[in-house]
mmCIF file with all atom_site columns, C-alpha atoms in Angstrom:
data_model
loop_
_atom_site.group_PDB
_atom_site.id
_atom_site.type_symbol
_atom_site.label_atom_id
_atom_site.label_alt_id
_atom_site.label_comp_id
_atom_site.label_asym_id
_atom_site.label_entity_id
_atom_site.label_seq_id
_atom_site.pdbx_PDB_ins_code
_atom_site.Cartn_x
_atom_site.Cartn_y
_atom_site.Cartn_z
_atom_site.occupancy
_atom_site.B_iso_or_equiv
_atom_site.pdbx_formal_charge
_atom_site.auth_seq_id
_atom_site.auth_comp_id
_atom_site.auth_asym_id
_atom_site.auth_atom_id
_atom_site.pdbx_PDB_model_num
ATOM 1   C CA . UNK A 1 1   ? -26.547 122.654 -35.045 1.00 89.00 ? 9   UNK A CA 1
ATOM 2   C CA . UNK A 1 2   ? -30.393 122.065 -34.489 1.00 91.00 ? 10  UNK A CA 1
ATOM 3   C CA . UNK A 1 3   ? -31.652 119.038 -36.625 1.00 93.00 ? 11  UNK A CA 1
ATOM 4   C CA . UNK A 1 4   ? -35.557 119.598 -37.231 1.00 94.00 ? 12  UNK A CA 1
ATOM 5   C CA . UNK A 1 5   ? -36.631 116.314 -38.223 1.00 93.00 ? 13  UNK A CA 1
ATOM 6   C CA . UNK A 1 6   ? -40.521 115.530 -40.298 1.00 93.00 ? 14  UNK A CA 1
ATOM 7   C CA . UNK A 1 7   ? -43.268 116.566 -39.616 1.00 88.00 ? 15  UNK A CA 1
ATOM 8   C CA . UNK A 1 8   ? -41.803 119.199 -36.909 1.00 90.00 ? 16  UNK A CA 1
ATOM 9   C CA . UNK A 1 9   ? -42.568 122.710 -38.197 1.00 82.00 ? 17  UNK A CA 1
ATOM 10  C CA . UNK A 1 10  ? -39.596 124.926 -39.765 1.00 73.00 ? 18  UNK A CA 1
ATOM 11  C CA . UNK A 1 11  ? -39.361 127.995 -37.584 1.00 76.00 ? 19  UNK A CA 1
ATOM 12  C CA . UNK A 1 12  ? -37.185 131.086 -38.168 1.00 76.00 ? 20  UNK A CA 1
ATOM 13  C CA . UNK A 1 13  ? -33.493 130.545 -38.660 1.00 83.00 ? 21  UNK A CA 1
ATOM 14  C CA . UNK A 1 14  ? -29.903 132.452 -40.272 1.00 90.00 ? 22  UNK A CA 1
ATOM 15  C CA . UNK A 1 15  ? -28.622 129.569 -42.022 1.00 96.00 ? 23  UNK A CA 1
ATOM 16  C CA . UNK A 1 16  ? -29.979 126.451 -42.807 1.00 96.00 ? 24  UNK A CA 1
ATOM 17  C CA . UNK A 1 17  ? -28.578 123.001 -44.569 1.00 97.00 ? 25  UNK A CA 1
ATOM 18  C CA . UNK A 1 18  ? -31.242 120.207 -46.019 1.00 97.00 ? 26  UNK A CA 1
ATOM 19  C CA . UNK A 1 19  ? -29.722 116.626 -46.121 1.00 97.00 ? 27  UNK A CA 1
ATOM 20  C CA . UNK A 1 20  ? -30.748 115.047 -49.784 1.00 97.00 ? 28  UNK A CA 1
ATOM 21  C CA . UNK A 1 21  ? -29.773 112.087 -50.726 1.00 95.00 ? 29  UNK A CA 1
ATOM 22  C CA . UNK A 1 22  ? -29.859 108.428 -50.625 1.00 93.00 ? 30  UNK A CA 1
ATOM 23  C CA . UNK A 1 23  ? -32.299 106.559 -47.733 1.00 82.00 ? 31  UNK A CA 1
ATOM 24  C CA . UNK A 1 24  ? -34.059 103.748 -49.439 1.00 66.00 ? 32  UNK A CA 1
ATOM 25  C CA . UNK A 1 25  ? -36.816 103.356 -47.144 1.00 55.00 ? 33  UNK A CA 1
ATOM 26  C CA . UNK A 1 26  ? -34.567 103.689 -44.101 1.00 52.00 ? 34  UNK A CA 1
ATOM 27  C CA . UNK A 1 27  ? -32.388 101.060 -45.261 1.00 58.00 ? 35  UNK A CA 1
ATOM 28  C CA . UNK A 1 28  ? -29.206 102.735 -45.863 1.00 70.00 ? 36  UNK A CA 1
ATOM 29  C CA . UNK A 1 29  ? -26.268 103.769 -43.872 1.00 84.00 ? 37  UNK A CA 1
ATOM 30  C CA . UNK A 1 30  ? -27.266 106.586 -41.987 1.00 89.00 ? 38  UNK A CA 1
ATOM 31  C CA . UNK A 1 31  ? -24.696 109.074 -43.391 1.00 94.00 ? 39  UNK A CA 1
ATOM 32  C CA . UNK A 1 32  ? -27.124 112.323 -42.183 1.00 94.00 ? 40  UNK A CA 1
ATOM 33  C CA . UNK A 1 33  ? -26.200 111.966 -38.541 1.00 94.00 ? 41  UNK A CA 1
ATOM 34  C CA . UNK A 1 34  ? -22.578 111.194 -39.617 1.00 95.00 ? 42  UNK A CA 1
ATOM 35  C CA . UNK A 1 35  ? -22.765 114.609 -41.030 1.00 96.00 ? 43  UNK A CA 1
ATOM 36  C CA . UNK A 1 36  ? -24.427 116.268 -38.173 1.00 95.00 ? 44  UNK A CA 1
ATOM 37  C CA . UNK A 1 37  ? -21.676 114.575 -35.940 1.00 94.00 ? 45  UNK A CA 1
ATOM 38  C CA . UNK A 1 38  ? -19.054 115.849 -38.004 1.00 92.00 ? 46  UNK A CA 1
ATOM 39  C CA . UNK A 1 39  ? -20.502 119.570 -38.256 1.00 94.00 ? 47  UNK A CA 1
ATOM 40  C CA . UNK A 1 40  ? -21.396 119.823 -34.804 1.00 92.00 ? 48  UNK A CA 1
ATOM 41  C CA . UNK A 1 41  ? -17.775 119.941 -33.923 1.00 91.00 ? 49  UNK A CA 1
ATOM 42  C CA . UNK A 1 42  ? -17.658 123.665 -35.606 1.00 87.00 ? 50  UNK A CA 1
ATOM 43  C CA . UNK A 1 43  ? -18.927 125.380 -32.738 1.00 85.00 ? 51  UNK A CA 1
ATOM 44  C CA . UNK A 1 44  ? -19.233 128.403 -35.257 1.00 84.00 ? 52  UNK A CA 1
ATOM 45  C CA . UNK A 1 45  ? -22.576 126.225 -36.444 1.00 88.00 ? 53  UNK A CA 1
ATOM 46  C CA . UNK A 1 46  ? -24.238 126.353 -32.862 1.00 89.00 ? 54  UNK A CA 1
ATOM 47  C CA . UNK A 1 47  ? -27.352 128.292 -34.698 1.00 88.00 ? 55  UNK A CA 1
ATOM 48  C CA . UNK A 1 48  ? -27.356 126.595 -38.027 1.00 94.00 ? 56  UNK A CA 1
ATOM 49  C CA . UNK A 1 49  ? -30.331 124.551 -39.049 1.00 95.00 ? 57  UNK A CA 1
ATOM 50  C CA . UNK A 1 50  ? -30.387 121.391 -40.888 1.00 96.00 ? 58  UNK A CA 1
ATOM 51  C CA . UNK A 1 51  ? -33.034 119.670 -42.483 1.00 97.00 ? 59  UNK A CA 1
ATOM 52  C CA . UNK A 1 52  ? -32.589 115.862 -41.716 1.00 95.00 ? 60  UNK A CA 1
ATOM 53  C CA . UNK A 1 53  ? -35.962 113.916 -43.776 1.00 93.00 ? 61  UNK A CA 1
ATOM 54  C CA . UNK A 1 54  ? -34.914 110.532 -42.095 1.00 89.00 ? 62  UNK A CA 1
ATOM 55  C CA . UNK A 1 55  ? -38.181 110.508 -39.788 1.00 85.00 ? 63  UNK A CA 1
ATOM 56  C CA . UNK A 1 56  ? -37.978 108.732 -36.900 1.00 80.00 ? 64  UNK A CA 1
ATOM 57  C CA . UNK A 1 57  ? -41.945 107.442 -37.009 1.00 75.00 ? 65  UNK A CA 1
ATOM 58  C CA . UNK A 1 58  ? -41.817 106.032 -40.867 1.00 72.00 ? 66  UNK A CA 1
ATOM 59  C CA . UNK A 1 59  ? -44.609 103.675 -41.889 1.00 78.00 ? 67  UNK A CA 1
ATOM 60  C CA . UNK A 1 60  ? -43.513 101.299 -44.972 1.00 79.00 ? 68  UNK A CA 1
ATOM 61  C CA . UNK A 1 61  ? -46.890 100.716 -45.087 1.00 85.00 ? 69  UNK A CA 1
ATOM 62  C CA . UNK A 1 62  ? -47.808 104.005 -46.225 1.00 87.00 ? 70  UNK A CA 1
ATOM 63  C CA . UNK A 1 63  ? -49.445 104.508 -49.740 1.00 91.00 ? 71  UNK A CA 1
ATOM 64  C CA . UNK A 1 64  ? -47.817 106.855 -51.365 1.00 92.00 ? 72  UNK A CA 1
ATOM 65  C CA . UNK A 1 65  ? -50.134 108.834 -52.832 1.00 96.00 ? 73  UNK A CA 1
ATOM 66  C CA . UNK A 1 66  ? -51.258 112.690 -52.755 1.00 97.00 ? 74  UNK A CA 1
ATOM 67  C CA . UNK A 1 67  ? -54.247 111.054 -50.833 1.00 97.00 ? 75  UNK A CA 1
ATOM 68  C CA . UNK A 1 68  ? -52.676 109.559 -48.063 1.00 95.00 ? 76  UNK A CA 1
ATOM 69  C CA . UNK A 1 69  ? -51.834 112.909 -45.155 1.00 94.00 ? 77  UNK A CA 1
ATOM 70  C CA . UNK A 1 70  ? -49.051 110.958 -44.334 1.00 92.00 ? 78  UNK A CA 1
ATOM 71  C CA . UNK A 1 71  ? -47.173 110.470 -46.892 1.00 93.00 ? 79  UNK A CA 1
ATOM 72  C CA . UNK A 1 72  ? -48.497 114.005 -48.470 1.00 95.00 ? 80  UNK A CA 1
ATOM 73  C CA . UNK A 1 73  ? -46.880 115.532 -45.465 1.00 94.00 ? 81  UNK A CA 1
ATOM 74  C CA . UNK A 1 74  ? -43.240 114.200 -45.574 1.00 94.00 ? 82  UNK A CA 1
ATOM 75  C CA . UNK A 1 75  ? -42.916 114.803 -49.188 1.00 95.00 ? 83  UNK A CA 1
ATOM 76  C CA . UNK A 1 76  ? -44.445 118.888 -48.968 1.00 96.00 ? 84  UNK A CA 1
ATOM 77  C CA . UNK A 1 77  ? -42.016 118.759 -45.902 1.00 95.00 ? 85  UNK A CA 1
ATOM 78  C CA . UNK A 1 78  ? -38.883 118.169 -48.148 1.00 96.00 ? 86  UNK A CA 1
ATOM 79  C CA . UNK A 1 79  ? -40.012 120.579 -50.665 1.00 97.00 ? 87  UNK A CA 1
ATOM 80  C CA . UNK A 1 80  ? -41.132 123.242 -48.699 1.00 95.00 ? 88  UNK A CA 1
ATOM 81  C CA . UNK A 1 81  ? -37.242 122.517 -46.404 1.00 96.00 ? 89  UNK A CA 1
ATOM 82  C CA . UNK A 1 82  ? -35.525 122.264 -49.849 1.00 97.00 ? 90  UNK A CA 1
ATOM 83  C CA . UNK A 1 83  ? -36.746 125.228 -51.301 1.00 96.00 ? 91  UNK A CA 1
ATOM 84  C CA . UNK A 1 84  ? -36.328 127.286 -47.773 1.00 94.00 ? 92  UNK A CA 1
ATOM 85  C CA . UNK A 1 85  ? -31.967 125.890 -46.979 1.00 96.00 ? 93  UNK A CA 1
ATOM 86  C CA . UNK A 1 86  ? -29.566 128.131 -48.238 1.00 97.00 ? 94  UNK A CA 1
ATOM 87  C CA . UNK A 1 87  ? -28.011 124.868 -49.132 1.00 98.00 ? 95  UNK A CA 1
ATOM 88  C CA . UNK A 1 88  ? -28.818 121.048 -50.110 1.00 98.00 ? 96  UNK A CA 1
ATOM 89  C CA . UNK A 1 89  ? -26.609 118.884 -49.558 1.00 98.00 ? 97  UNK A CA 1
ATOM 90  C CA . UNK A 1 90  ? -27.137 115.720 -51.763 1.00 98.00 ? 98  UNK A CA 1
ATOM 91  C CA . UNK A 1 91  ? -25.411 112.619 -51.417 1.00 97.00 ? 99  UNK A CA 1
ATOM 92  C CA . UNK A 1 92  ? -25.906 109.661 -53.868 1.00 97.00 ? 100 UNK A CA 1
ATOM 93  C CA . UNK A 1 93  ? -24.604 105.951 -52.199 1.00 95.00 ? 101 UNK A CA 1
ATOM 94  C CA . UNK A 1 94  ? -23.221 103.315 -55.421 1.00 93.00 ? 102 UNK A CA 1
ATOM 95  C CA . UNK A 1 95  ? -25.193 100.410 -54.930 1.00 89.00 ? 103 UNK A CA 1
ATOM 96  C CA . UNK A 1 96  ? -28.366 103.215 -54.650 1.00 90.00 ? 104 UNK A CA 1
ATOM 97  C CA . UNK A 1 97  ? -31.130 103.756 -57.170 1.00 91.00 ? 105 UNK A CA 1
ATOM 98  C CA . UNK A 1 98  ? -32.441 107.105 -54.999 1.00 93.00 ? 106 UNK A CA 1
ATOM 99  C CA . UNK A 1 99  ? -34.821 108.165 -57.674 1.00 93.00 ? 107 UNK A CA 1
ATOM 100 C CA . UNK A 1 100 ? -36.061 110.341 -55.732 1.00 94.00 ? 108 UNK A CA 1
ATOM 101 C CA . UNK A 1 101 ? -32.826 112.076 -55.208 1.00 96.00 ? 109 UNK A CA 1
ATOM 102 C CA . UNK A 1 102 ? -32.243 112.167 -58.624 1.00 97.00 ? 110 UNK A CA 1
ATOM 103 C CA . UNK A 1 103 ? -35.476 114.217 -58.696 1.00 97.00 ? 111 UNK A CA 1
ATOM 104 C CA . UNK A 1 104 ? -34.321 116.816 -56.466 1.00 97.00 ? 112 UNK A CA 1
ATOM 105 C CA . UNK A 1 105 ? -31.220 117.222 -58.170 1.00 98.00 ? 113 UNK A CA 1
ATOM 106 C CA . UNK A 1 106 ? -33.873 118.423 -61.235 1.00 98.00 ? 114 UNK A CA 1
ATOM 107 C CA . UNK A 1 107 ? -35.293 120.404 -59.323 1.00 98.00 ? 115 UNK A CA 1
ATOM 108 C CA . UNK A 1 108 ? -33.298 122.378 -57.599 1.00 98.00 ? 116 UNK A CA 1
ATOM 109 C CA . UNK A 1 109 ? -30.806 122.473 -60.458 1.00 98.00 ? 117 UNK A CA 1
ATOM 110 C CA . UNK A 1 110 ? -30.614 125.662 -61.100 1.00 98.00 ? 118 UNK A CA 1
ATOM 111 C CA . UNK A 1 111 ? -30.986 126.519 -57.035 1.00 98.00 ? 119 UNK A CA 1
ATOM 112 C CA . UNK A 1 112 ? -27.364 127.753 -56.848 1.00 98.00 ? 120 UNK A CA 1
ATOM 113 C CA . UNK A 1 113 ? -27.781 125.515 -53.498 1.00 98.00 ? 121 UNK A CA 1
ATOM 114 C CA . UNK A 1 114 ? -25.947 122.219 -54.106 1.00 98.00 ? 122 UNK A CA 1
ATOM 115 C CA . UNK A 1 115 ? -23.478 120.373 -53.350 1.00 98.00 ? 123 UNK A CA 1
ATOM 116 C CA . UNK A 1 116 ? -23.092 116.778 -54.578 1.00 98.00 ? 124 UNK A CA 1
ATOM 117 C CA . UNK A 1 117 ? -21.506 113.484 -53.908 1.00 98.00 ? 125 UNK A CA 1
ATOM 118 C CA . UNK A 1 118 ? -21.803 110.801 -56.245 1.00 97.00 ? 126 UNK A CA 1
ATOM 119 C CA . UNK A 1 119 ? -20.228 107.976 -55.474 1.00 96.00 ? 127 UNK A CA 1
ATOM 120 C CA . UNK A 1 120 ? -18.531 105.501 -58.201 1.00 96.00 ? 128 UNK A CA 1
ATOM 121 C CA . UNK A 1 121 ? -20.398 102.894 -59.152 1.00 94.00 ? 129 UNK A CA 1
ATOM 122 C CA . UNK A 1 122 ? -24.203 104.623 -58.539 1.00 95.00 ? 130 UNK A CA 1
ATOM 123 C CA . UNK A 1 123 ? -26.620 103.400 -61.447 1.00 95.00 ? 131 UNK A CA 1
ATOM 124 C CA . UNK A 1 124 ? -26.811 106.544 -63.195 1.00 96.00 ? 132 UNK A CA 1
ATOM 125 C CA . UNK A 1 125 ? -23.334 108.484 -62.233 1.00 97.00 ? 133 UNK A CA 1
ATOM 126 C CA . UNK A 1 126 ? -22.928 109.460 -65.977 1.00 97.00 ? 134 UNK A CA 1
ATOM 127 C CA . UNK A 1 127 ? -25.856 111.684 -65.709 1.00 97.00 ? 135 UNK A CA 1
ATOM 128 C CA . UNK A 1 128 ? -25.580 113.464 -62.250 1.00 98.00 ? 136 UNK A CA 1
ATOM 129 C CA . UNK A 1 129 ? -21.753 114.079 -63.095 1.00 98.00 ? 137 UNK A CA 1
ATOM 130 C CA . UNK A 1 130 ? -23.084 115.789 -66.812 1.00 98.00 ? 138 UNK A CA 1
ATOM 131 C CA . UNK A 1 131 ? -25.989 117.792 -64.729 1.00 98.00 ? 139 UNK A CA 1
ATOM 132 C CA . UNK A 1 132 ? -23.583 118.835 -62.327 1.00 98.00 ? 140 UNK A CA 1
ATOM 133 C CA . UNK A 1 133 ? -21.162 120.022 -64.801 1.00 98.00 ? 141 UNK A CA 1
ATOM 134 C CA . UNK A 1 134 ? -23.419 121.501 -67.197 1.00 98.00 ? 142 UNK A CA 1
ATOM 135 C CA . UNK A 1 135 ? -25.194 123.757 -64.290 1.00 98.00 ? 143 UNK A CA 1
ATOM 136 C CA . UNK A 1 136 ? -21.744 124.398 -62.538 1.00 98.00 ? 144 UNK A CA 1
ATOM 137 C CA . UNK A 1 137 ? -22.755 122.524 -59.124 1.00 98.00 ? 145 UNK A CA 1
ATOM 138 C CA . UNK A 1 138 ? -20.032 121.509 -57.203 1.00 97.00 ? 146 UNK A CA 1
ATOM 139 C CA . UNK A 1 139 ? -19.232 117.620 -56.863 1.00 98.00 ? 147 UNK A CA 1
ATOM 140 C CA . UNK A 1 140 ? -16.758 116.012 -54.481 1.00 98.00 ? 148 UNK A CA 1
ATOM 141 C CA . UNK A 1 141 ? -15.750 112.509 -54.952 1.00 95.00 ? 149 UNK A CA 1
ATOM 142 C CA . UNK A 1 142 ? -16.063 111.240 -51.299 1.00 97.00 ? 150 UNK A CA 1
ATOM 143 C CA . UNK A 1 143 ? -18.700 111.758 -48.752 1.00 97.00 ? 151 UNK A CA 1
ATOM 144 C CA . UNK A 1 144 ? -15.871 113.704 -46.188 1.00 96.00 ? 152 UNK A CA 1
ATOM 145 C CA . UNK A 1 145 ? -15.057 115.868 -48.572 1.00 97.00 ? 153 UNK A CA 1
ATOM 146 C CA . UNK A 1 146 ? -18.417 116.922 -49.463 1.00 98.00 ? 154 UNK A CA 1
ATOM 147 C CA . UNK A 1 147 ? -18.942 117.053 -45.646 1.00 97.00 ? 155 UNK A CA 1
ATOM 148 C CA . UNK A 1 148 ? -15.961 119.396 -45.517 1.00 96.00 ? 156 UNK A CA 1
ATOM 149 C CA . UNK A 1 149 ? -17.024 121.903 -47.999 1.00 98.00 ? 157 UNK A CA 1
ATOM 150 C CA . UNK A 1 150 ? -20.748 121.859 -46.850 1.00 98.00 ? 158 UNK A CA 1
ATOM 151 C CA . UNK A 1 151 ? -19.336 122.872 -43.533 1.00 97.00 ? 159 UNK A CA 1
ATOM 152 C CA . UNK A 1 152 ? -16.863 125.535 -44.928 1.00 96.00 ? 160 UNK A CA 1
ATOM 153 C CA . UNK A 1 153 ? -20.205 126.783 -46.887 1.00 97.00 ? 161 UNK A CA 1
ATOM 154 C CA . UNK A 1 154 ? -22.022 126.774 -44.097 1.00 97.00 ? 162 UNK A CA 1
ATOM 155 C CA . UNK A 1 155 ? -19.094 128.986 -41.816 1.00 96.00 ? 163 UNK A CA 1
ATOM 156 C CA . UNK A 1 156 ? -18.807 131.560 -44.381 1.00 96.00 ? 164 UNK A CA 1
ATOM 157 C CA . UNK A 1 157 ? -22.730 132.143 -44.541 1.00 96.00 ? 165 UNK A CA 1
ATOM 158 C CA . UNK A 1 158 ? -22.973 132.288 -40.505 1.00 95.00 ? 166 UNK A CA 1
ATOM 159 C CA . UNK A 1 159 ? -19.890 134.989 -41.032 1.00 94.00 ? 167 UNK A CA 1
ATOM 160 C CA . UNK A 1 160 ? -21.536 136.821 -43.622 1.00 93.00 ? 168 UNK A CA 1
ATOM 161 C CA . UNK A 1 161 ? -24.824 137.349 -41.938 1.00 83.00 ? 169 UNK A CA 1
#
């Protein structure tokens, strides 16, 4: 797989894979390169692209705001990644808030693109499980077995092309 990390510019590709989910300002586990680890082994995924948002050079000090290039940059960067993967992959940690997340889930509801993990205990499981189940996304109790499927997705997409 080739990870294309922010700002770096999203170039032609087959199949592609955006990693959603919970960071909290770079203080969570870092399940993203867990996944890439894990899906590199598939040797089938050599030319798949994933979208990892975890940038290396993030300020805290940032303002977020629509006025700040920065910050203005990484966020249009998920978008535009989101909206360009053929899937998202969104995983939400328990002892998260990810609001963001949780706005990306609205978003790209209706995407046909992702694939969730929720994990017990996360603030607001009640409504990502009733989301999920009312737009027919798939959810997967456990971060490996959403990691499994997302890589079985992916497989069958680099076959089909």
């Amino acid at each position: 797989m080739r990870t294309v990390l922010p700002p770096e510019i999203i170039l032609p590709y087959d199949v592609s894979v955006f990693l959603a989910g919970t960071i909290d300002m770079g203080h969570s586990v870092d399940w993203q390169q867990k996944f890439i680890d894990q899906a590199n082994e598939e040797e089938v995924l050599d030319d798949v692209v994933v979208f990892n948002p975890r940038r290396k050079s993030w300020d805290h000090s940032w303002t977020q705001s629509i006025e700040n290039i920065w910050f203005s940059g990484q966020v249009n960067w998920e978008l535009d990644s989101m909206e360009s993967a053929d899937v998202i992959l969104l995983f939400l940690e328990a002892n998260s808030k990810s609001p963001i997340s949780m706005m990306e889930l609205g978003l790209f509801a209706d995407s046909g693109k992702l694939m969730v993990c929720c994990k017990e205990g996360f603030w607001r499981k009640g409504n990502i499980d009733i989301v999920c189940k009312r737009k027919g996304i798939d959810q997967y109790d456990t971060f490996d077995k959403l990691s499994v499927a997302v890589v079985a997705k992916l497989k069958d997409l680099v076959e089909s092309k």
